[in-house]
Tab-separated table of C-alpha atoms in Angstrom:
chain	number	residue	atom	x	y	z
N	1	MET	CA	-20.112	24.268	164.349
N	2	GLN	CA	-17.331	27.266	164.012
N	3	SER	CA	-14.729	24.741	164.072
N	4	ARG	CA	-16.498	23.395	160.519
N	5	GLU	CA	-16.814	26.953	159.324
N	6	ARG	CA	-13.600	27.454	159.769
N	7	THR	CA	-12.389	24.508	157.920
N	8	GLY	CA	-15.031	25.455	155.411
N	9	GLY	CA	-13.565	28.614	154.710
N	10	VAL	CA	-9.696	27.573	154.834
N	11	ARG	CA	-10.963	24.490	151.864
N	12	ALA	CA	-12.666	27.119	149.981
N	13	ALA	CA	-9.608	29.448	149.834
N	14	ALA	CA	-7.623	26.627	148.869
N	15	ALA	CA	-9.820	25.736	146.365
N	16	VAL	CA	-9.931	28.820	144.620
N	17	THR	CA	-6.256	29.445	144.542
N	18	LEU	CA	-5.212	26.598	143.295
N	19	ALA	CA	-8.367	26.862	140.716
N	20	ARG	CA	-6.661	30.771	139.837
N	21	LEU	CA	-3.498	29.308	139.630
N	22	SER	CA	-4.559	26.748	137.006
N	23	GLY	CA	-6.455	29.091	135.224
N	24	ALA	CA	-3.328	31.570	135.027
N	25	LEU	CA	-1.246	28.796	133.657
N	26	ILE	CA	-3.432	27.630	131.346
N	27	ARG	CA	-3.595	31.312	129.345
N	28	ARG	CA	0.334	31.578	129.876
N	29	LEU	CA	0.982	28.625	127.973
N	30	GLY	CA	-1.399	29.667	125.070
N	31	MET	CA	-3.669	26.048	125.475
N	32	GLY	CA	-6.953	28.403	125.979
N	33	GLY	CA	-9.406	30.702	128.208
N	34	GLY	CA	-9.176	28.870	130.754
N	35	ALA	CA	-12.768	28.829	131.183
N	36	SER	CA	-13.272	24.842	132.649
N	37	LEU	CA	-10.211	23.643	134.190
N	38	PRO	CA	-10.197	26.060	137.650
N	39	GLY	CA	-13.561	24.598	138.076
N	40	ILE	CA	-12.448	20.886	138.064
N	41	VAL	CA	-9.741	21.862	140.160
N	42	ALA	CA	-11.586	23.878	142.916
N	43	ARG	CA	-14.512	21.257	143.032
N	44	ARG	CA	-12.054	18.791	143.379
N	45	VAL	CA	-10.629	20.552	146.870
N	46	ASP	CA	-14.205	21.888	147.547
N	47	PRO	CA	-17.209	19.977	146.368
N	48	THR	CA	-18.985	22.595	147.960
N	49	ILE	CA	-17.348	25.952	146.377
N	50	ILE	CA	-20.652	26.611	143.824
N	51	ARG	CA	-22.849	26.457	146.555
N	52	ARG	CA	-20.900	28.353	148.924
N	53	LEU	CA	-19.726	30.621	146.235
N	54	SER	CA	-23.277	31.269	144.803
N	55	GLY	CA	-24.743	32.183	148.386
N	56	GLN	CA	-22.646	35.261	148.582
N	57	LEU	CA	-24.284	36.800	145.134
N	58	ALA	CA	-25.970	40.087	146.526
N	59	ARG	CA	-29.187	39.456	143.801
N	60	GLY	CA	-28.910	36.103	143.363
N	61	SER	CA	-28.285	33.961	139.761
N	62	ILE	CA	-30.304	33.071	136.472
N	63	VAL	CA	-29.887	29.798	134.683
N	64	VAL	CA	-30.466	29.322	131.161
N	65	THR	CA	-30.816	26.432	128.972
N	66	ALA	CA	-32.008	25.626	125.812
N	67	THR	CA	-30.891	23.452	122.603
N	68	ASN	CA	-30.530	26.767	120.754
N	69	GLY	CA	-29.565	30.481	121.789
N	70	LYS	CA	-28.314	30.450	125.569
N	71	THR	CA	-25.478	32.371	124.781
N	72	THR	CA	-27.238	35.055	123.002
N	73	THR	CA	-30.184	35.092	125.204
N	74	CYS	CA	-27.853	35.185	128.219
N	75	GLY	CA	-26.191	38.360	126.887
N	76	LEU	CA	-29.411	39.821	126.158
N	77	ILE	CA	-30.687	39.310	129.730
N	78	ALA	CA	-27.062	41.142	131.059
N	79	ALA	CA	-28.085	43.816	128.646
N	80	ILE	CA	-30.814	44.285	130.414
N	81	LEU	CA	-30.097	44.134	133.980
N	82	ARG	CA	-27.154	46.336	133.390
N	83	GLN	CA	-29.343	49.047	131.929
N	84	GLY	CA	-31.430	48.552	134.839
N	85	GLY	CA	-28.341	49.351	137.014
N	86	LEU	CA	-27.296	46.064	137.974
N	87	ARG	CA	-23.906	44.309	138.273
N	88	VAL	CA	-23.887	41.506	135.980
N	89	TRP	CA	-21.443	38.878	136.022
N	90	ARG	CA	-21.552	35.406	133.973
N	91	ASN	CA	-19.544	32.634	132.355
N	92	ARG	CA	-19.704	34.623	128.663
N	93	GLU	CA	-17.137	32.106	127.616
N	94	GLY	CA	-19.758	30.022	126.949
N	95	SER	CA	-18.306	27.112	129.534
N	96	ASN	CA	-21.824	25.649	129.995
N	97	LEU	CA	-21.257	22.133	132.045
N	98	ILE	CA	-20.844	22.338	135.977
N	99	ASN	CA	-17.015	23.155	136.075
N	100	GLY	CA	-17.317	26.127	133.400
N	101	VAL	CA	-20.241	27.701	136.229
N	102	ALA	CA	-18.116	27.161	139.227
N	103	ALA	CA	-14.511	28.759	137.010
N	104	ALA	CA	-17.106	31.764	136.229
N	105	LEU	CA	-17.342	31.594	140.336
N	106	ILE	CA	-13.771	31.213	141.198
N	107	ILE	CA	-12.536	34.129	138.918
N	108	ARG	CA	-14.691	36.513	140.899
N	109	ALA	CA	-13.137	35.346	144.194
N	110	ASN	CA	-10.599	36.646	146.489
N	111	PHE	CA	-7.831	33.908	147.676
N	112	ASP	CA	-9.574	33.839	151.110
N	113	GLY	CA	-12.236	32.011	149.485
N	114	ARG	CA	-15.192	34.633	149.262
N	115	LEU	CA	-16.996	36.416	146.306
N	116	ARG	CA	-15.552	40.014	145.592
N	117	ARG	CA	-17.724	42.448	147.190
N	118	GLY	CA	-20.443	43.314	145.127
N	119	ASP	CA	-24.335	44.913	146.691
N	120	ASN	CA	-25.463	45.322	143.645
N	121	THR	CA	-24.290	41.799	141.742
N	122	ILE	CA	-26.609	39.106	140.385
N	123	ALA	CA	-25.092	36.151	137.997
N	124	ILE	CA	-26.084	34.621	134.748
N	125	PHE	CA	-25.487	31.483	133.702
N	126	GLU	CA	-25.616	29.562	130.557
N	127	VAL	CA	-26.161	25.996	131.457
N	128	ASP	CA	-25.491	22.891	129.045
N	129	GLU	CA	-29.203	21.030	128.792
N	130	ALA	CA	-27.834	17.847	130.237
N	131	ALA	CA	-25.823	19.797	133.060
N	132	PHE	CA	-29.110	21.762	134.251
N	133	PRO	CA	-29.921	19.241	137.154
N	134	ALA	CA	-27.047	19.250	138.708
N	135	VAL	CA	-26.216	22.909	137.916
N	136	VAL	CA	-29.584	23.849	139.331
N	137	ARG	CA	-28.870	21.894	142.717
N	138	GLU	CA	-25.744	23.487	143.175
N	139	LEU	CA	-27.045	27.185	142.431
N	140	GLN	CA	-30.584	27.230	143.585
N	141	PRO	CA	-30.755	29.729	141.360
N	142	ARG	CA	-33.333	33.064	141.570
N	143	ALA	CA	-34.642	32.704	137.796
N	144	ILE	CA	-34.682	29.869	135.533
N	145	VAL	CA	-35.219	30.522	131.951
N	146	ILE	CA	-35.743	27.886	129.419
N	147	ASN	CA	-35.939	28.346	126.059
N	148	ASN	CA	-36.541	25.500	123.446
N	149	LEU	CA	-35.900	21.855	122.729
N	150	PHE	CA	-34.863	20.386	119.865
N	151	ARG	CA	-33.047	17.041	118.541
N	152	ASP	CA	-29.139	17.589	119.321
N	153	GLN	CA	-26.209	15.420	120.001
N	154	LEU	CA	-28.508	12.276	120.003
N	155	ASP	CA	-25.252	10.350	121.119
N	156	ARG	CA	-24.765	12.674	124.099
N	157	TYR	CA	-28.431	13.505	125.458
N	158	GLY	CA	-30.851	11.189	123.644
N	159	GLU	CA	-34.110	11.658	122.801
N	160	VAL	CA	-35.819	15.415	123.314
N	161	GLU	CA	-38.167	13.192	125.322
N	162	THR	CA	-35.260	12.307	127.876
N	163	VAL	CA	-34.062	16.004	128.600
N	164	ALA	CA	-37.855	16.823	129.143
N	165	MET	CA	-37.996	14.414	131.961
N	166	ARG	CA	-34.949	15.446	133.579
N	167	TRP	CA	-35.968	19.094	133.578
N	168	ARG	CA	-39.195	18.152	134.801
N	169	GLU	CA	-37.629	16.375	137.764
N	170	THR	CA	-35.437	19.113	138.311
N	171	LEU	CA	-38.525	21.464	138.324
N	172	ALA	CA	-40.176	19.600	140.764
N	173	GLU	CA	-37.718	20.294	143.130
N	174	ILE	CA	-37.199	23.770	143.127
N	175	SER	CA	-38.461	26.436	145.645
N	176	PRO	CA	-42.177	27.761	144.370
N	177	GLU	CA	-40.483	31.098	144.752
N	178	THR	CA	-38.169	30.917	141.968
N	179	VAL	CA	-39.035	32.995	139.018
N	180	LEU	CA	-39.896	30.408	136.093
N	181	VAL	CA	-40.111	31.563	132.371
N	182	LEU	CA	-40.493	29.331	129.672
N	183	ASN	CA	-41.673	29.560	126.172
N	184	ALA	CA	-45.028	29.638	125.090
N	185	ASP	CA	-44.561	28.462	121.186
N	186	ASP	CA	-42.602	24.937	122.133
N	187	PRO	CA	-45.167	22.514	123.439
N	188	SER	CA	-42.147	20.830	125.246
N	189	ILE	CA	-41.228	23.733	126.978
N	190	ALA	CA	-44.932	24.927	128.008
N	191	ALA	CA	-45.538	21.998	129.330
N	192	LEU	CA	-42.846	21.694	132.201
N	193	SER	CA	-44.833	24.675	133.815
N	194	ALA	CA	-47.126	21.319	135.450
N	195	SER	CA	-44.077	20.183	136.748
N	196	PHE	CA	-43.296	23.421	139.104
N	197	ARG	CA	-45.038	24.527	142.539
N	198	GLY	CA	-44.524	28.063	141.672
N	199	GLU	CA	-45.898	30.417	139.171
N	200	THR	CA	-44.686	30.638	135.701
N	201	LEU	CA	-44.236	33.272	133.102
N	202	PHE	CA	-45.131	32.716	129.396
N	203	TYR	CA	-43.393	34.493	126.610
N	204	GLY	CA	-44.623	33.683	122.786
N	205	ILE	CA	-45.010	35.855	119.237
N	206	ASN	CA	-48.721	36.724	118.205
N	207	ASP	CA	-47.608	37.950	114.704
N	208	ALA	CA	-49.439	35.629	112.151
N	209	ARG	CA	-47.561	37.508	109.400
N	210	GLN	CA	-43.870	35.246	110.395
N	211	ALA	CA	-45.669	32.133	110.158
N	212	ILE	CA	-44.424	29.228	107.490
N	213	ALA	CA	-47.460	30.154	105.654
N	214	ALA	CA	-47.163	33.474	105.152
N	215	GLU	CA	-44.369	32.464	102.971
N	216	GLY	CA	-46.654	30.957	100.650
N	217	LYS	CA	-44.948	27.548	102.010
N	218	ALA	CA	-46.859	24.135	103.306
N	219	SER	CA	-46.981	24.528	107.030
N	220	GLU	CA	-44.125	21.820	107.437
N	221	GLN	CA	-42.316	21.936	104.411
N	222	GLY	CA	-38.561	22.151	104.703
N	223	GLN	CA	-39.088	21.693	108.522
N	224	THR	CA	-37.457	19.324	110.918
N	225	ILE	CA	-40.245	18.641	113.435
N	226	ASP	CA	-39.108	17.230	116.965
N	227	ALA	CA	-42.426	17.534	118.962
N	228	ARG	CA	-45.569	16.408	116.656
N	229	THR	CA	-47.700	15.153	119.713
N	230	CYS	CA	-48.745	16.461	122.833
N	231	PRO	CA	-47.025	16.242	126.022
N	232	ARG	CA	-50.043	15.327	128.481
N	233	CYS	CA	-51.767	12.760	126.382
N	234	GLY	CA	-49.821	11.841	123.140
N	235	ALA	CA	-51.996	12.740	120.501
N	236	ASP	CA	-51.489	14.586	117.625
N	237	LEU	CA	-51.025	18.381	117.920
N	238	GLU	CA	-52.881	20.868	115.469
N	239	TYR	CA	-51.458	24.084	114.905
N	240	SER	CA	-53.275	27.401	113.460
N	241	LEU	CA	-49.785	29.065	113.357
N	242	ARG	CA	-46.243	27.749	112.492
N	243	PHE	CA	-43.598	29.694	112.770
N	244	TYR	CA	-40.342	27.111	112.305
N	245	SER	CA	-40.217	23.103	113.302
N	246	HIS	CA	-42.622	22.279	116.304
N	247	ILE	CA	-42.647	26.202	117.306
N	248	GLY	CA	-45.991	28.127	117.098
N	249	HIS	CA	-49.640	28.331	118.300
N	250	TYR	CA	-50.763	24.511	118.910
N	251	THR	CA	-53.990	22.777	120.547
N	252	CYS	CA	-54.456	19.097	121.136
N	253	ALA	CA	-58.232	18.345	119.824
N	254	SER	CA	-57.809	14.949	122.235
N	255	CYS	CA	-57.298	16.632	125.803
N	256	GLY	CA	-57.823	20.049	125.143
N	257	GLU	CA	-53.480	21.058	125.949
N	258	HIS	CA	-53.565	24.046	124.126
N	259	ARG	CA	-50.410	27.135	124.090
N	260	PRO	CA	-50.627	29.171	127.349
N	261	ALA	CA	-51.492	32.818	127.061
N	262	PRO	CA	-48.253	34.538	127.322
N	263	ALA	CA	-47.479	37.150	129.698
N	264	VAL	CA	-45.116	38.819	127.380
N	265	PHE	CA	-45.350	38.664	123.369
N	266	ALA	CA	-43.993	40.022	120.212
N	267	THR	CA	-47.211	41.769	118.652
N	268	GLY	CA	-45.117	42.362	115.586
N	269	VAL	CA	-41.276	41.582	114.195
N	270	ALA	CA	-39.882	43.481	110.864
N	271	LYS	CA	-36.980	42.753	109.198
N	272	GLU	CA	-35.181	46.025	108.724
N	273	GLN	CA	-31.902	44.984	107.564
N	274	PHE	CA	-30.514	41.411	107.639
N	275	ASP	CA	-29.077	42.166	111.490
N	276	ARG	CA	-31.570	44.668	112.286
N	277	GLN	CA	-35.063	43.556	113.682
N	278	ARG	CA	-37.603	45.425	115.018
N	279	ILE	CA	-40.210	44.030	117.544
N	280	THR	CA	-42.930	45.402	118.898
N	281	ILE	CA	-43.333	43.984	122.519
N	282	SER	CA	-46.208	43.845	125.112
N	283	SER	CA	-46.161	43.088	128.421
N	284	PRO	CA	-47.931	43.355	132.211
N	285	GLY	CA	-45.795	47.008	132.057
N	286	GLY	CA	-46.891	48.341	129.095
N	287	ALA	CA	-45.905	48.207	125.120
N	288	GLY	CA	-42.779	49.408	123.019
N	289	GLU	CA	-40.561	48.427	119.970
N	290	ALA	CA	-36.818	47.460	120.341
N	291	LEU	CA	-34.538	47.467	117.350
N	292	ILE	CA	-32.495	43.974	118.168
N	293	ALA	CA	-28.766	44.030	116.378
N	294	LEU	CA	-29.579	39.906	115.543
N	295	PRO	CA	-30.148	37.995	112.363
N	296	GLY	CA	-32.746	35.417	112.434
N	297	PHE	CA	-36.104	35.177	113.265
N	298	TYR	CA	-35.462	32.808	116.566
N	299	ASN	CA	-33.279	35.342	117.867
N	300	VAL	CA	-36.697	36.508	118.346
N	301	TYR	CA	-37.517	34.381	120.755
N	302	ASN	CA	-34.069	35.196	122.919
N	303	ALA	CA	-35.077	38.865	122.826
N	304	LEU	CA	-38.328	37.697	124.452
N	305	ALA	CA	-36.951	35.573	126.979
N	306	ALA	CA	-34.622	38.004	128.152
N	307	ALA	CA	-37.538	40.599	128.318
N	308	THR	CA	-39.396	38.387	130.236
N	309	VAL	CA	-37.374	37.305	133.014
N	310	ALA	CA	-36.222	40.845	133.231
N	311	ALA	CA	-39.829	41.651	133.979
N	312	GLY	CA	-40.434	39.244	136.573
N	313	LEU	CA	-37.277	40.695	138.218
N	314	GLY	CA	-38.845	43.831	138.394
N	315	ILE	CA	-36.803	45.657	135.379
N	316	ASP	CA	-39.235	48.511	133.972
N	317	LEU	CA	-40.187	48.028	130.308
N	318	PRO	CA	-37.877	51.302	129.104
N	319	ALA	CA	-34.865	49.910	130.316
N	320	VAL	CA	-36.093	46.300	129.231
N	321	LEU	CA	-36.187	48.056	125.612
N	322	ALA	CA	-32.985	50.062	125.962
N	323	GLY	CA	-31.316	46.673	127.227
N	324	LEU	CA	-32.269	45.234	124.368
N	325	GLU	CA	-30.892	47.864	121.775
N	326	ARG	CA	-27.564	47.900	123.438
N	327	PHE	CA	-26.885	44.233	122.956
N	328	ARG	CA	-24.134	43.534	120.363
N	329	PRO	CA	-23.454	39.861	119.483
N	330	ALA	CA	-21.834	37.344	121.131
N	331	PHE	CA	-18.129	35.519	119.583
N	332	GLY	CA	-19.415	33.042	117.047
N	333	ARG	CA	-23.102	33.856	116.998
N	334	GLY	CA	-23.910	36.408	114.349
N	335	GLU	CA	-20.713	38.008	115.012
N	336	THR	CA	-18.831	40.344	112.497
N	337	ILE	CA	-15.355	39.744	111.834
N	338	GLU	CA	-13.156	42.223	109.037
N	339	ALA	CA	-10.439	40.012	107.284
N	340	GLU	CA	-8.491	41.189	104.306
N	341	GLY	CA	-11.524	43.621	102.923
N	342	ARG	CA	-13.726	41.321	103.031
N	343	THR	CA	-16.899	40.618	106.276
N	344	LEU	CA	-17.017	37.587	107.746
N	345	ARG	CA	-20.140	36.613	109.495
N	346	LEU	CA	-20.103	33.819	111.655
N	347	MET	CA	-23.451	31.783	112.189
N	348	LEU	CA	-23.048	29.125	114.852
N	349	ALA	CA	-25.230	25.963	113.824
N	350	LYS	CA	-25.426	22.345	115.586
N	351	ASN	CA	-28.466	20.322	114.910
N	352	PRO	CA	-31.194	20.228	112.038
N	353	THR	CA	-33.571	22.637	113.412
N	354	GLY	CA	-30.862	25.705	114.115
N	355	PHE	CA	-28.792	24.757	110.897
N	356	THR	CA	-32.224	25.044	108.974
N	357	GLU	CA	-33.071	28.320	110.506
N	358	VAL	CA	-29.645	29.715	110.069
N	359	LEU	CA	-29.720	28.557	106.305
N	360	ARG	CA	-33.248	30.109	106.016
N	361	THR	CA	-31.982	33.757	107.534
N	362	LEU	CA	-28.949	33.604	104.851
N	363	PHE	CA	-31.178	32.839	101.816
N	364	SER	CA	-34.525	34.550	102.496
N	365	ALA	CA	-33.870	37.944	101.046
N	366	ASN	CA	-30.543	39.146	99.509
N	367	PRO	CA	-29.596	35.766	99.271
N	368	ALA	CA	-25.592	35.028	100.475
N	369	ARG	CA	-23.021	34.345	97.935
N	370	HIS	CA	-20.386	33.291	99.397
N	371	LEU	CA	-20.433	30.504	101.913
N	372	LEU	CA	-18.215	28.334	104.000
N	373	LEU	CA	-19.540	25.183	105.959
N	374	VAL	CA	-17.882	23.250	108.629
N	375	LEU	CA	-18.580	20.411	110.262
N	376	ASN	CA	-16.808	18.790	112.731
N	377	ASP	CA	-17.389	15.665	114.799
N	378	ASN	CA	-15.811	16.112	118.090
N	379	THR	CA	-17.202	14.885	121.722
N	380	ALA	CA	-18.655	18.399	122.166
N	381	ASP	CA	-20.207	18.076	118.476
N	382	GLY	CA	-21.581	15.029	118.766
N	383	HIS	CA	-19.985	12.241	117.233
N	384	ASP	CA	-22.917	11.311	115.588
N	385	ILE	CA	-23.433	13.369	112.539
N	386	SER	CA	-26.292	11.687	111.094
N	387	TRP	CA	-28.146	14.874	111.735
N	388	ILE	CA	-27.090	16.692	109.030
N	389	TRP	CA	-29.591	14.288	106.518
N	390	ASP	CA	-32.348	16.282	108.318
N	391	VAL	CA	-31.075	19.717	107.372
N	392	ASP	CA	-32.847	21.528	104.728
N	393	PHE	CA	-29.920	21.978	102.734
N	394	GLU	CA	-32.257	21.909	99.560
N	395	GLN	CA	-32.590	25.801	100.374
N	396	LEU	CA	-29.135	26.393	98.708
N	397	THR	CA	-30.007	24.132	95.134
N	398	GLY	CA	-30.147	26.651	92.044
N	399	LYS	CA	-28.229	29.225	94.004
N	400	ASP	CA	-25.512	31.054	92.482
N	401	LEU	CA	-23.087	30.322	95.643
N	402	ALA	CA	-19.542	30.367	95.972
N	403	LEU	CA	-19.620	27.230	98.474
N	404	THR	CA	-16.713	25.814	100.390
N	405	LEU	CA	-16.828	22.592	102.554
N	406	SER	CA	-14.422	22.220	105.571
N	407	GLY	CA	-14.170	20.428	109.059
N	408	THR	CA	-13.374	16.738	110.198
N	409	ARG	CA	-16.806	15.392	108.250
N	410	ALA	CA	-16.212	17.722	105.267
N	411	ASP	CA	-16.346	14.397	102.913
N	412	ASP	CA	-19.984	13.507	104.570
N	413	LEU	CA	-21.461	17.054	104.165
N	414	ALA	CA	-20.209	16.926	100.567
N	415	VAL	CA	-22.077	13.937	100.175
N	416	ARG	CA	-25.426	15.393	101.975
N	417	LEU	CA	-25.020	18.412	99.624
N	418	LYS	CA	-24.954	16.182	96.510
N	419	TYR	CA	-28.134	14.511	97.139
N	420	GLY	CA	-29.666	18.011	97.704
N	421	GLY	CA	-27.957	19.014	94.263
N	422	VAL	CA	-25.621	21.518	95.473
N	423	SER	CA	-21.908	21.266	95.177
N	424	GLY	CA	-18.826	22.881	96.758
N	425	ALA	CA	-15.153	22.644	97.110
N	426	VAL	CA	-13.831	20.437	99.850
N	427	GLU	CA	-11.015	21.321	101.779
N	428	GLY	CA	-10.979	19.421	105.256
N	429	ASP	CA	-8.041	21.545	106.790
N	430	ILE	CA	-9.676	24.549	108.314
N	431	PRO	CA	-7.103	27.252	108.239
N	432	ALA	CA	-6.865	26.393	104.175
N	433	ALA	CA	-10.514	26.484	103.852
N	434	ILE	CA	-10.734	29.600	105.631
N	435	THR	CA	-7.750	31.003	103.025
N	436	GLN	CA	-9.845	29.548	100.177
N	437	ALA	CA	-13.152	30.914	100.983
N	438	ILE	CA	-11.908	34.295	101.590
N	439	ASN	CA	-10.277	34.555	98.187
N	440	ALA	CA	-13.529	33.181	96.391
N	441	THR	CA	-14.814	35.995	98.214
N	442	PRO	CA	-14.859	39.377	96.348
N	443	THR	CA	-13.209	42.317	98.594
N	444	GLY	CA	-16.107	44.343	99.695
N	445	GLU	CA	-18.560	41.355	100.006
N	446	THR	CA	-19.420	39.300	102.911
N	447	LEU	CA	-18.246	35.770	103.786
N	448	TYR	CA	-20.468	33.920	105.649
N	449	ILE	CA	-19.395	30.985	108.035
N	450	VAL	CA	-21.851	28.430	109.179
N	451	PRO	CA	-19.560	26.117	111.683
N	452	THR	CA	-20.692	23.605	114.360
N	453	TYR	CA	-19.646	24.161	117.936
N	454	THR	CA	-16.112	22.899	117.788
N	455	ALA	CA	-15.507	23.807	114.303
N	456	MET	CA	-16.557	27.307	115.288
N	457	LEU	CA	-13.662	27.476	117.890
N	458	ALA	CA	-11.210	26.361	115.409
N	459	VAL	CA	-12.490	29.117	113.046
N	460	ARG	CA	-12.095	31.730	115.214
N	461	GLY	CA	-8.973	30.501	116.597
N	462	GLU	CA	-7.700	30.679	113.468
N	463	LEU	CA	-9.029	34.480	113.051
N	464	GLU	CA	-7.668	35.206	116.231
N	465	ARG	CA	-4.171	33.998	114.889
N	466	ARG	CA	-4.451	35.901	111.991
N	467	GLY	CA	-4.968	39.069	114.163
N	468	TYR	CA	-8.534	39.374	113.025
N	469	THR	CA	-9.934	39.726	116.035
N	470	ALA	CA	-9.454	39.516	119.899
N	471	PRO	CA	-9.325	36.088	121.540
N	472	TYR	CA	-13.266	35.839	122.937
N	473	TRP	CA	-11.844	35.496	126.567
N	474	GLU	CA	-10.498	39.175	126.841
N	475	GLY	CA	-14.341	40.124	126.877
N	476	LYS	CA	-14.576	41.153	130.463
N	477	ASP	CA	-18.129	41.983	132.360
N	478	VAL	CA	-18.493	45.186	134.365
């Protein structure tokens, strides 16, 4: 047994050493942040490296998955846990496949194959929807947060029910001691609790003023709805409140399935500025308000997810509220960059619901006047871009708008917009499009940039090359 353990230790030391050397080489060559390659190298040398290193985390780990909002939710959780006195590590670069998770652990390991000491350390891992089963089996996390499920990259993930089935199978295998946090307002997510042997903590929104109907619209107007039927019996769901897409308060008249009562919920949401929302939160630990520095109603759910898992881990409400207020947006997710006297706002959008809600945020009040949309179809985006026909681009119709279109599929985007009665300047080359869009934005005003995932990396990389912002991997956890 001792010989086997000694051999495992040697293998882990070799895995860490070679992985860290590969990461350093990638950065030295200017080929990126080295957020994934070290994980590939390490797992090739020692396939058990994730389980071995994560088992040394003093306070365990948290896994966060969803279609939208994973990076922001992880950042919010990190801010809260730091406020609660914990040391937090995470895969903040957004490399959320299993190799990215491995790399995030490797970078915190010593060359002897063991994690750096940290008696008060907890790790938060953003995890891709499809990678969730494998990562959870390796990590055996202390807590899991699942926030939402929408159609996304159908050529990679498949339909939403396929994703939900994989999640259900995974949750059926985990320890009942795991803190499981689910969104009560997403019927596909709330139904996952039936597969879990332990107790589930739900969160949701109880502010009827935020419902679509309160905007004077029909419940489904302009919405992409990915879950219309009851996850238990297949009958149509009925909604008393719909906030967006299939998110809201629902019941099934056929079998009685209904939105579960949330333990943590927002009783009030008020938009104070474009990127300032005041949330009144009720929880088992009391009630209070937090001002979050994020645009978009959908980010309220990210904040509630973070508050709920923190409560499940024993963080008190004052620390939760203070942590929410300390949070600042991650790269590409609502971040602000100053360039040539203009303000650039990067708002990642990569699927029908996410894109529709970002546009709703930009045009609900004080409408955006300068906009750059960037559509790529690389592997990480999904090669099938037919989803753009489900985005509610009609929100742009008739707007006084300087619009630039770019990316590998800029022409397809232009065709889609034409059917919505919207036209813009097409420039497929992203650096040239950035220059064109900045020049079309008067000094002192804001240019909103809405890119898909690899487009966001390309946009941000170009802004880094021009010296407007630092590389995203230069930020460090504390």
